């Protein structure tokens, strides 16, 4: 009888244990539905190295966000500017796109037009639009109908020279180091002559891919006041007389050795060689690259691009975020909440702007760089911002046509006029 009672008790305890486990699972499920425990929505952020420090800042802001939002977990993956664009396209096509991407309008607006993104219209409140106070900047985040990118910061693209090298070859005399530092194509040519005579490379027209191609476009269009597109942005115009003249000048001095024929390199390679003192200048400069490619080996002097009339027309970077449509409403809302935290939080918004090395789109953030003369100079260049063509239809296709055109010109496989005409024709066809 005692044995039977013991067996019965054991069976009862075992049954109770099973029931207890089942109850625990039910409680966990209930908690996930809003009970005592907090369910987590997991999102993924892909980040180009705009913030520098190999993801250190990204991890800091993620930790702060997760502390304030324990129901959301953010996974970080850093990508580079060389392989990153292709990796994004492959992920989109494979159905494995991230939830959040930090990039520029050129690619983001294209993703939006192709139905790959979540609309961010609800984030562009009256308060936000008033705080930005710049219609051109706001329009860069839209395809004309829907806002696809939420902006964080803005800065001009420009160039930088190695002061000591330019002085050594006798070219520094042709640079304007006063006021807003605007200078002329005439003096740029004199500087190229000095570099050619010294057997040194002034600049590189890198065209091994699309990375940093805004630098080569800005150089070409500024030399003789050309434009990349017509006024209503319905056609690309790299074959205009002004641009052809500029391309011919570049070809001439590339043959003389003053300009590097960068057919096998992209901007990141150019920046490294500038930092190493191999090239006398970088034409892919900006606040972010100034931080990432700083050096104590020589003095880096920031300049606008040279222009025939001494009035540059600068391209500019708008940094911002998009949210991919992964067919999960909870992830989309969590991603938008994360983007708003990075850009708008009273503490982390200004921190994020500073870490990007650019200027805030929100006027309420004020001057984040008091006493910084270099940033005061760059801020004054907003007067030279040109038309923003990066959100035109077919922009990404145009970029491929552009660097291929430069290769054909520099490698002598096609005359300048024919190469420019082919580039303009194919890029314009890509609009439709």
Coordinates of C-alpha atoms in Angstrom, one line a residue:
X1 CA 0.0 0.0 0.0
X2 CA 2.8 2.4 0.9
X3 CA 4.5 1.6 -2.5
X4 CA 1.2 2.3 -4.3
X5 CA 0.8 5.6 -2.5
X6 CA 4.3 6.6 -3.4
X7 CA 3.8 5.8 -7.0
X8 CA 0.5 7.6 -7.0
X9 CA 2.1 10.7 -5.4
X10 CA 5.0 10.6 -8.0
X11 CA 2.5 10.4 -10.9
X12 CA 0.5 13.3 -9.3
X13 CA 3.7 15.4 -8.9
X14 CA 4.7 14.6 -12.5
X15 CA 1.3 15.6 -13.8
X16 CA 1.5 18.8 -11.8
X17 CA 4.9 19.5 -13.2
X18 CA 3.7 19.1 -16.8
X19 CA 0.7 21.3 -16.0
X20 CA 3.0 23.8 -14.4
X21 CA 5.2 23.9 -17.6
X22 CA 2.1 24.3 -19.8
X23 CA 0.9 27.1 -17.6
X24 CA 4.3 28.8 -17.7
X25 CA 4.2 28.7 -21.6
X26 CA 0.7 30.1 -21.6
X27 CA 1.8 32.9 -19.2
X28 CA 4.8 33.6 -21.5
X29 CA 2.5 33.8 -24.5
X30 CA 0.1 36.1 -22.6
X31 CA 3.0 38.2 -21.6
X32 CA 4.1 38.5 -25.2
X33 CA 0.6 39.7 -26.0
X34 CA 0.9 42.5 -23.5
X35 CA 1.2 40.8 -20.1
X36 CA 3.8 41.3 -17.4
X37 CA 6.8 40.6 -19.8
X38 CA 7.6 42.8 -22.8
X39 CA 7.7 41.3 -26.3
X40 CA 10.5 42.5 -28.5
X41 CA 10.3 43.6 -32.1
X42 CA 13.7 43.1 -33.8
X43 CA 14.8 45.4 -36.6
X44 CA 18.1 45.6 -38.6
X45 CA 20.0 48.7 -39.4
X46 CA 22.5 48.8 -42.2
X47 CA 24.9 51.7 -41.9
X48 CA 27.5 53.1 -44.3
X49 CA 30.6 54.5 -42.4
X50 CA 29.2 58.0 -42.4
X51 CA 29.5 58.2 -38.6
X52 CA 33.1 56.8 -38.6
X53 CA 34.7 54.8 -35.7
X54 CA 33.7 51.5 -37.3
X55 CA 30.2 51.3 -35.8
X56 CA 31.1 52.6 -32.3
X57 CA 28.7 55.5 -32.4
X58 CA 25.9 53.4 -34.0
X59 CA 26.2 51.0 -31.1
X60 CA 26.0 53.8 -28.6
X61 CA 22.9 55.3 -30.0
X62 CA 21.3 51.8 -30.3
X63 CA 22.0 51.2 -26.6
X64 CA 20.4 54.5 -25.7
X65 CA 17.4 53.7 -27.9
X66 CA 16.9 50.2 -26.5
X67 CA 17.2 51.5 -23.0
X68 CA 14.3 53.9 -23.7
X69 CA 12.4 51.3 -25.8
X70 CA 12.9 47.9 -24.2
X71 CA 10.3 46.5 -26.6
X72 CA 12.5 47.0 -29.6
X73 CA 15.9 45.4 -30.4
X74 CA 18.2 46.8 -33.1
X75 CA 20.7 44.7 -34.9
X76 CA 23.5 46.6 -36.6
X77 CA 25.4 45.7 -39.8
X78 CA 28.0 48.1 -41.2
X79 CA 28.6 48.2 -45.0
X80 CA 31.1 50.1 -47.1
X81 CA 30.7 52.5 -50.0
X82 CA 32.3 50.2 -52.5
X83 CA 30.4 46.9 -52.2
X84 CA 27.5 48.3 -50.1
X85 CA 25.2 49.5 -53.0
X86 CA 25.3 46.1 -54.7
X87 CA 24.8 44.4 -51.4
X88 CA 21.6 46.4 -50.9
X89 CA 20.3 45.6 -54.3
X90 CA 21.0 41.9 -53.8
X91 CA 19.2 42.0 -50.4
X92 CA 16.2 43.7 -51.9
X93 CA 15.9 41.2 -54.7
X94 CA 16.5 38.3 -52.3
X95 CA 13.8 39.5 -49.8
X96 CA 16.4 40.1 -47.1
X97 CA 16.5 43.9 -47.1
X98 CA 17.3 45.6 -43.7
X99 CA 14.6 47.6 -41.9
X100 CA 16.6 50.8 -41.7
X101 CA 19.2 52.3 -44.0
X102 CA 21.3 55.5 -43.6
X103 CA 22.1 56.9 -47.0
X104 CA 21.6 59.7 -49.4
X105 CA 18.6 60.6 -51.6
X106 CA 20.1 59.4 -54.9
X107 CA 19.6 55.7 -54.0
X108 CA 16.8 56.1 -51.4
X109 CA 14.3 57.9 -53.7
X110 CA 14.9 55.2 -56.4
X111 CA 14.1 52.5 -53.9
X112 CA 10.9 54.4 -53.0
X113 CA 9.8 54.8 -56.6
X114 CA 10.3 51.1 -57.1
X115 CA 7.9 50.3 -54.2
X116 CA 10.5 49.0 -51.8
X117 CA 10.1 51.5 -49.0
X118 CA 7.6 52.5 -46.3
X119 CA 6.2 56.0 -46.7
X120 CA 7.5 58.5 -44.1
X121 CA 4.8 61.1 -44.8
X122 CA 3.6 61.0 -41.3
X123 CA 7.0 62.0 -40.0
X124 CA 7.0 65.2 -42.0
X125 CA 4.8 67.1 -39.5
X126 CA 4.1 70.8 -39.8
X127 CA 6.5 71.3 -36.8
X128 CA 9.3 69.5 -38.6
X129 CA 8.8 71.2 -41.9
X130 CA 8.8 74.6 -40.2
X131 CA 11.9 73.7 -38.3
X132 CA 13.7 72.7 -41.5
X133 CA 12.5 75.8 -43.3
X134 CA 14.1 74.8 -46.6
X135 CA 11.8 73.6 -49.4
X136 CA 14.6 72.5 -51.7
X137 CA 16.0 70.3 -48.9
X138 CA 12.6 68.9 -48.1
X139 CA 12.0 68.1 -51.8
X140 CA 15.2 66.2 -51.9
X141 CA 13.6 63.6 -49.6
X142 CA 10.7 63.0 -51.9
X143 CA 9.9 61.8 -55.4
X144 CA 7.4 64.7 -55.7
X145 CA 4.5 62.6 -54.2
X146 CA 5.8 60.7 -51.2
X147 CA 8.6 61.3 -48.6
X148 CA 10.9 58.3 -48.6
X149 CA 13.8 59.7 -46.6
X150 CA 13.9 61.4 -43.2
X151 CA 16.9 63.9 -43.2
X152 CA 19.4 64.3 -40.4
X153 CA 22.2 66.6 -41.7
X154 CA 23.5 68.4 -44.7
X155 CA 26.9 69.5 -46.0
X156 CA 28.6 70.7 -49.2
X157 CA 30.8 68.6 -51.4
X158 CA 34.1 70.3 -52.1
X159 CA 37.8 69.6 -52.6
X160 CA 40.9 69.6 -50.4
X161 CA 44.5 70.3 -51.2
X162 CA 47.8 69.4 -49.7
X163 CA 49.1 72.9 -48.9
X164 CA 52.8 71.9 -48.6
X165 CA 52.8 70.0 -51.9
X166 CA 51.0 72.8 -53.7
X167 CA 53.6 75.2 -52.3
X168 CA 56.4 72.9 -53.2
X169 CA 55.5 72.7 -56.9
X170 CA 54.7 76.5 -57.1
X171 CA 50.9 76.1 -57.4
X172 CA 49.7 77.5 -54.1
X173 CA 50.0 81.1 -55.5
X174 CA 47.0 80.3 -57.8
X175 CA 44.7 79.3 -54.9
X176 CA 42.5 81.8 -53.1
X177 CA 42.9 81.4 -49.3
X178 CA 40.9 84.5 -48.4
X179 CA 37.2 85.0 -47.8
X180 CA 35.0 82.2 -49.2
X181 CA 38.1 80.8 -51.1
X182 CA 36.3 80.8 -54.5
X183 CA 38.8 80.6 -57.3
X184 CA 38.9 80.3 -61.1
X185 CA 39.4 77.7 -63.8
X186 CA 42.2 79.9 -65.2
X187 CA 44.2 79.6 -62.0
X188 CA 43.3 75.9 -61.8
X189 CA 44.9 75.4 -65.2
X190 CA 48.0 77.3 -64.1
X191 CA 48.2 75.0 -61.0
X192 CA 48.0 71.9 -63.3
X193 CA 50.8 73.3 -65.4
X194 CA 52.9 73.6 -62.2
X195 CA 52.2 70.0 -61.2
X196 CA 52.9 68.8 -64.7
X197 CA 56.3 70.6 -64.7
X198 CA 57.1 69.1 -61.3
X199 CA 56.1 65.6 -62.4
X200 CA 53.5 65.3 -59.6
X201 CA 49.8 64.4 -59.6
X202 CA 47.4 67.3 -58.7
X203 CA 44.2 65.3 -58.7
X204 CA 42.7 62.0 -59.8
X205 CA 39.6 61.6 -61.9
X206 CA 38.7 58.3 -60.4
X207 CA 36.2 56.3 -62.4
X208 CA 36.6 52.6 -61.5
X209 CA 33.0 52.6 -60.2
X210 CA 30.3 55.0 -58.9
X211 CA 31.8 55.5 -55.5
X212 CA 32.1 59.2 -54.8
X213 CA 31.2 60.1 -58.4
X214 CA 29.7 63.4 -57.3
X215 CA 33.3 64.7 -57.1
X216 CA 34.1 64.1 -60.7
X217 CA 30.7 65.5 -61.8
X218 CA 31.2 68.6 -59.8
X219 CA 34.7 69.1 -61.2
X220 CA 33.4 68.8 -64.8
X221 CA 30.3 71.0 -64.5
X222 CA 32.1 73.8 -62.6
X223 CA 35.1 74.2 -64.9
X224 CA 33.0 76.0 -67.6
X225 CA 29.6 76.5 -65.8
X226 CA 27.9 73.4 -67.2
X227 CA 25.0 71.5 -65.8
X228 CA 24.2 67.8 -65.4
X229 CA 20.6 68.2 -66.4
X230 CA 18.2 70.7 -68.1
X231 CA 16.2 73.2 -66.1
X232 CA 13.1 71.0 -65.8
X233 CA 15.2 67.9 -65.1
X234 CA 13.8 65.9 -67.9
X235 CA 17.1 65.2 -69.7
X236 CA 20.8 64.8 -68.8
X237 CA 23.2 67.2 -70.4
X238 CA 26.7 66.0 -69.9
X239 CA 27.2 66.5 -73.7
X240 CA 26.6 70.3 -73.5
X241 CA 29.4 72.5 -75.1
X242 CA 30.4 73.6 -71.6
X243 CA 30.8 70.0 -70.3
X244 CA 32.6 68.8 -73.4
X245 CA 35.1 71.6 -73.1
X246 CA 35.7 70.6 -69.4
X247 CA 36.1 66.9 -70.4
X248 CA 38.6 67.9 -73.1
X249 CA 40.6 69.9 -70.5
X250 CA 40.7 66.9 -68.1
X251 CA 41.8 64.6 -70.9
X252 CA 44.6 67.1 -71.9
X253 CA 46.1 67.2 -68.4
X254 CA 45.6 63.5 -67.8
X255 CA 47.8 62.9 -70.8
X256 CA 50.3 65.4 -69.4
X257 CA 50.4 63.5 -66.1
X258 CA 49.0 66.3 -63.9
X259 CA 45.7 64.4 -63.6
X260 CA 45.6 60.8 -62.6
X261 CA 43.6 58.5 -65.0
X262 CA 41.8 56.8 -62.2
X263 CA 40.2 54.1 -64.3
X264 CA 40.8 51.4 -61.7
X265 CA 40.0 53.3 -58.5
X266 CA 37.0 54.8 -56.7
X267 CA 36.7 57.7 -54.2
X268 CA 37.9 55.7 -51.2
X269 CA 41.1 54.8 -53.0
X270 CA 41.6 58.4 -54.0
X271 CA 41.1 59.6 -50.5
X272 CA 43.6 57.1 -49.1
X273 CA 46.2 58.3 -51.7
X274 CA 45.5 61.9 -50.9
X275 CA 46.0 61.1 -47.2
X276 CA 49.2 59.3 -48.0
X277 CA 50.6 62.3 -50.0
X278 CA 50.5 60.6 -53.4
X279 CA 47.8 62.9 -54.8
X280 CA 48.0 66.6 -54.2
X281 CA 44.3 67.0 -53.8
X282 CA 41.0 65.2 -53.2
X283 CA 37.9 66.1 -55.2
X284 CA 35.7 63.9 -52.9
X285 CA 36.0 66.1 -49.8
X286 CA 33.3 66.9 -47.3
X287 CA 32.9 67.1 -43.6
X288 CA 32.7 63.3 -43.1
X289 CA 35.8 62.6 -45.2
X290 CA 37.6 65.4 -43.5
X291 CA 37.1 63.5 -40.2
X292 CA 37.9 60.1 -41.6
X293 CA 40.9 61.0 -43.7
X294 CA 42.6 63.6 -41.5
X295 CA 46.4 63.5 -41.2
X296 CA 49.2 65.2 -39.4
X297 CA 51.6 64.7 -42.3
X298 CA 50.5 67.9 -44.1
X299 CA 48.0 70.7 -44.0
X300 CA 44.6 70.0 -45.6
X301 CA 43.0 73.1 -47.0
X302 CA 39.3 73.0 -48.0
X303 CA 38.3 74.7 -51.3
X304 CA 35.3 75.0 -53.4
X305 CA 35.6 73.7 -57.0
X306 CA 37.2 76.1 -59.5
X307 CA 34.9 77.7 -62.0
X308 CA 35.3 79.9 -65.0
X309 CA 33.4 82.8 -63.5
X310 CA 34.8 82.4 -60.0
X311 CA 31.3 81.5 -58.7
X312 CA 31.2 77.8 -57.8
X313 CA 28.0 75.7 -58.0
X314 CA 28.3 73.0 -55.4
X315 CA 26.6 69.7 -55.0
X316 CA 25.7 68.8 -51.4
X317 CA 25.0 65.8 -49.3
X318 CA 21.8 65.2 -47.5
X319 CA 22.1 62.5 -44.9
X320 CA 19.0 60.6 -43.9
X321 CA 17.2 57.4 -43.3
X322 CA 14.7 55.2 -45.1
X323 CA 12.6 52.3 -43.9
X324 CA 12.3 49.2 -46.1
X325 CA 8.9 47.6 -46.6
X326 CA 9.4 44.1 -45.3
X327 CA 5.7 43.4 -45.1
X328 CA 5.7 43.6 -41.3
X329 CA 3.8 46.6 -39.8
X330 CA 5.3 46.1 -36.3
X331 CA 8.9 46.2 -37.7
X332 CA 8.1 49.3 -39.9
X333 CA 6.7 51.2 -36.9
X334 CA 9.6 50.2 -34.7
X335 CA 12.0 51.3 -37.5
X336 CA 10.4 54.7 -37.8
X337 CA 10.5 55.1 -34.1
X338 CA 14.2 54.3 -34.1
X339 CA 14.8 56.8 -37.0
X340 CA 13.0 59.6 -35.1
X341 CA 15.1 58.9 -32.0
X342 CA 18.4 59.3 -33.9
X343 CA 17.3 62.4 -35.7
X344 CA 15.0 64.2 -33.3
X345 CA 15.8 63.2 -29.7
X346 CA 16.8 66.3 -27.7
X347 CA 20.1 64.6 -26.7
X348 CA 20.9 62.1 -29.5
X349 CA 19.7 64.2 -32.4
X350 CA 22.4 66.9 -32.1
X351 CA 24.9 64.1 -31.2
X352 CA 24.1 62.3 -34.4
X353 CA 24.5 65.4 -36.5
X354 CA 27.9 66.2 -35.0
X355 CA 29.0 62.5 -35.5
X356 CA 28.0 62.8 -39.1
X357 CA 30.3 65.8 -39.4
X358 CA 27.7 67.9 -41.1
X359 CA 25.1 70.6 -40.3
X360 CA 21.7 70.0 -38.8
X361 CA 18.6 70.2 -41.0
X362 CA 16.6 71.4 -38.0
X363 CA 17.2 75.1 -37.3
X364 CA 16.2 74.6 -33.7
X365 CA 19.5 72.7 -33.1
X366 CA 21.3 75.9 -33.6
X367 CA 25.1 76.2 -34.1
X368 CA 26.6 72.9 -33.1
X369 CA 30.2 74.0 -33.8
X370 CA 30.8 77.3 -32.0
X371 CA 34.2 78.7 -32.5
X372 CA 35.0 76.4 -35.5
X373 CA 36.1 78.7 -38.3
X374 CA 36.3 75.9 -40.9
X375 CA 32.7 74.9 -40.3
X376 CA 31.7 78.6 -40.4
X377 CA 33.2 78.7 -43.9
X378 CA 31.5 75.6 -45.0
X379 CA 28.2 76.8 -43.7
X380 CA 28.6 80.0 -45.7
X381 CA 28.8 77.9 -48.9
X382 CA 25.0 77.2 -48.8
X383 CA 24.8 80.3 -51.1
X384 CA 26.6 78.2 -53.8
X385 CA 24.4 75.1 -53.6
X386 CA 23.3 74.1 -57.2
X387 CA 20.1 72.4 -58.4
X388 CA 19.5 69.0 -56.7
X389 CA 19.3 66.5 -59.6
X390 CA 20.0 63.4 -57.5
X391 CA 16.3 62.6 -57.2
X392 CA 15.7 62.6 -61.0
X393 CA 14.3 59.4 -62.4
X394 CA 17.1 57.2 -63.8
X395 CA 19.7 58.7 -61.5
X396 CA 21.4 55.4 -60.6
X397 CA 21.5 54.4 -64.2
X398 CA 23.1 57.8 -65.1
X399 CA 25.8 57.2 -62.5
X400 CA 26.9 54.0 -64.3
X401 CA 26.9 55.7 -67.7
X402 CA 29.0 58.6 -66.2
X403 CA 31.9 56.6 -64.9
X404 CA 32.0 54.4 -68.0
X405 CA 32.1 57.6 -70.1
X406 CA 35.1 58.8 -68.1
X407 CA 36.9 55.5 -68.7
X408 CA 36.4 55.6 -72.4
X409 CA 37.7 59.2 -72.6
X410 CA 40.7 58.6 -70.4
X411 CA 41.6 55.3 -72.1
X412 CA 41.4 56.8 -75.6
X413 CA 38.8 54.3 -76.7
X414 CA 36.3 57.0 -77.7
X415 CA 36.5 60.7 -78.6
X416 CA 35.2 63.1 -76.0
X417 CA 32.3 64.4 -78.0
X418 CA 31.1 60.9 -78.9
X419 CA 31.5 59.6 -75.3
X420 CA 29.6 62.5 -73.9
X421 CA 26.8 62.2 -76.4
X422 CA 26.5 58.4 -75.8
X423 CA 26.4 59.0 -72.0
X424 CA 23.7 61.7 -72.2
X425 CA 21.6 59.7 -74.6
X426 CA 21.6 56.5 -72.5
X427 CA 21.2 58.4 -69.2
X428 CA 18.2 60.3 -70.6
X429 CA 16.7 57.1 -72.0
X430 CA 16.9 55.7 -68.5
X431 CA 14.6 58.4 -67.2
X432 CA 11.7 56.6 -68.9

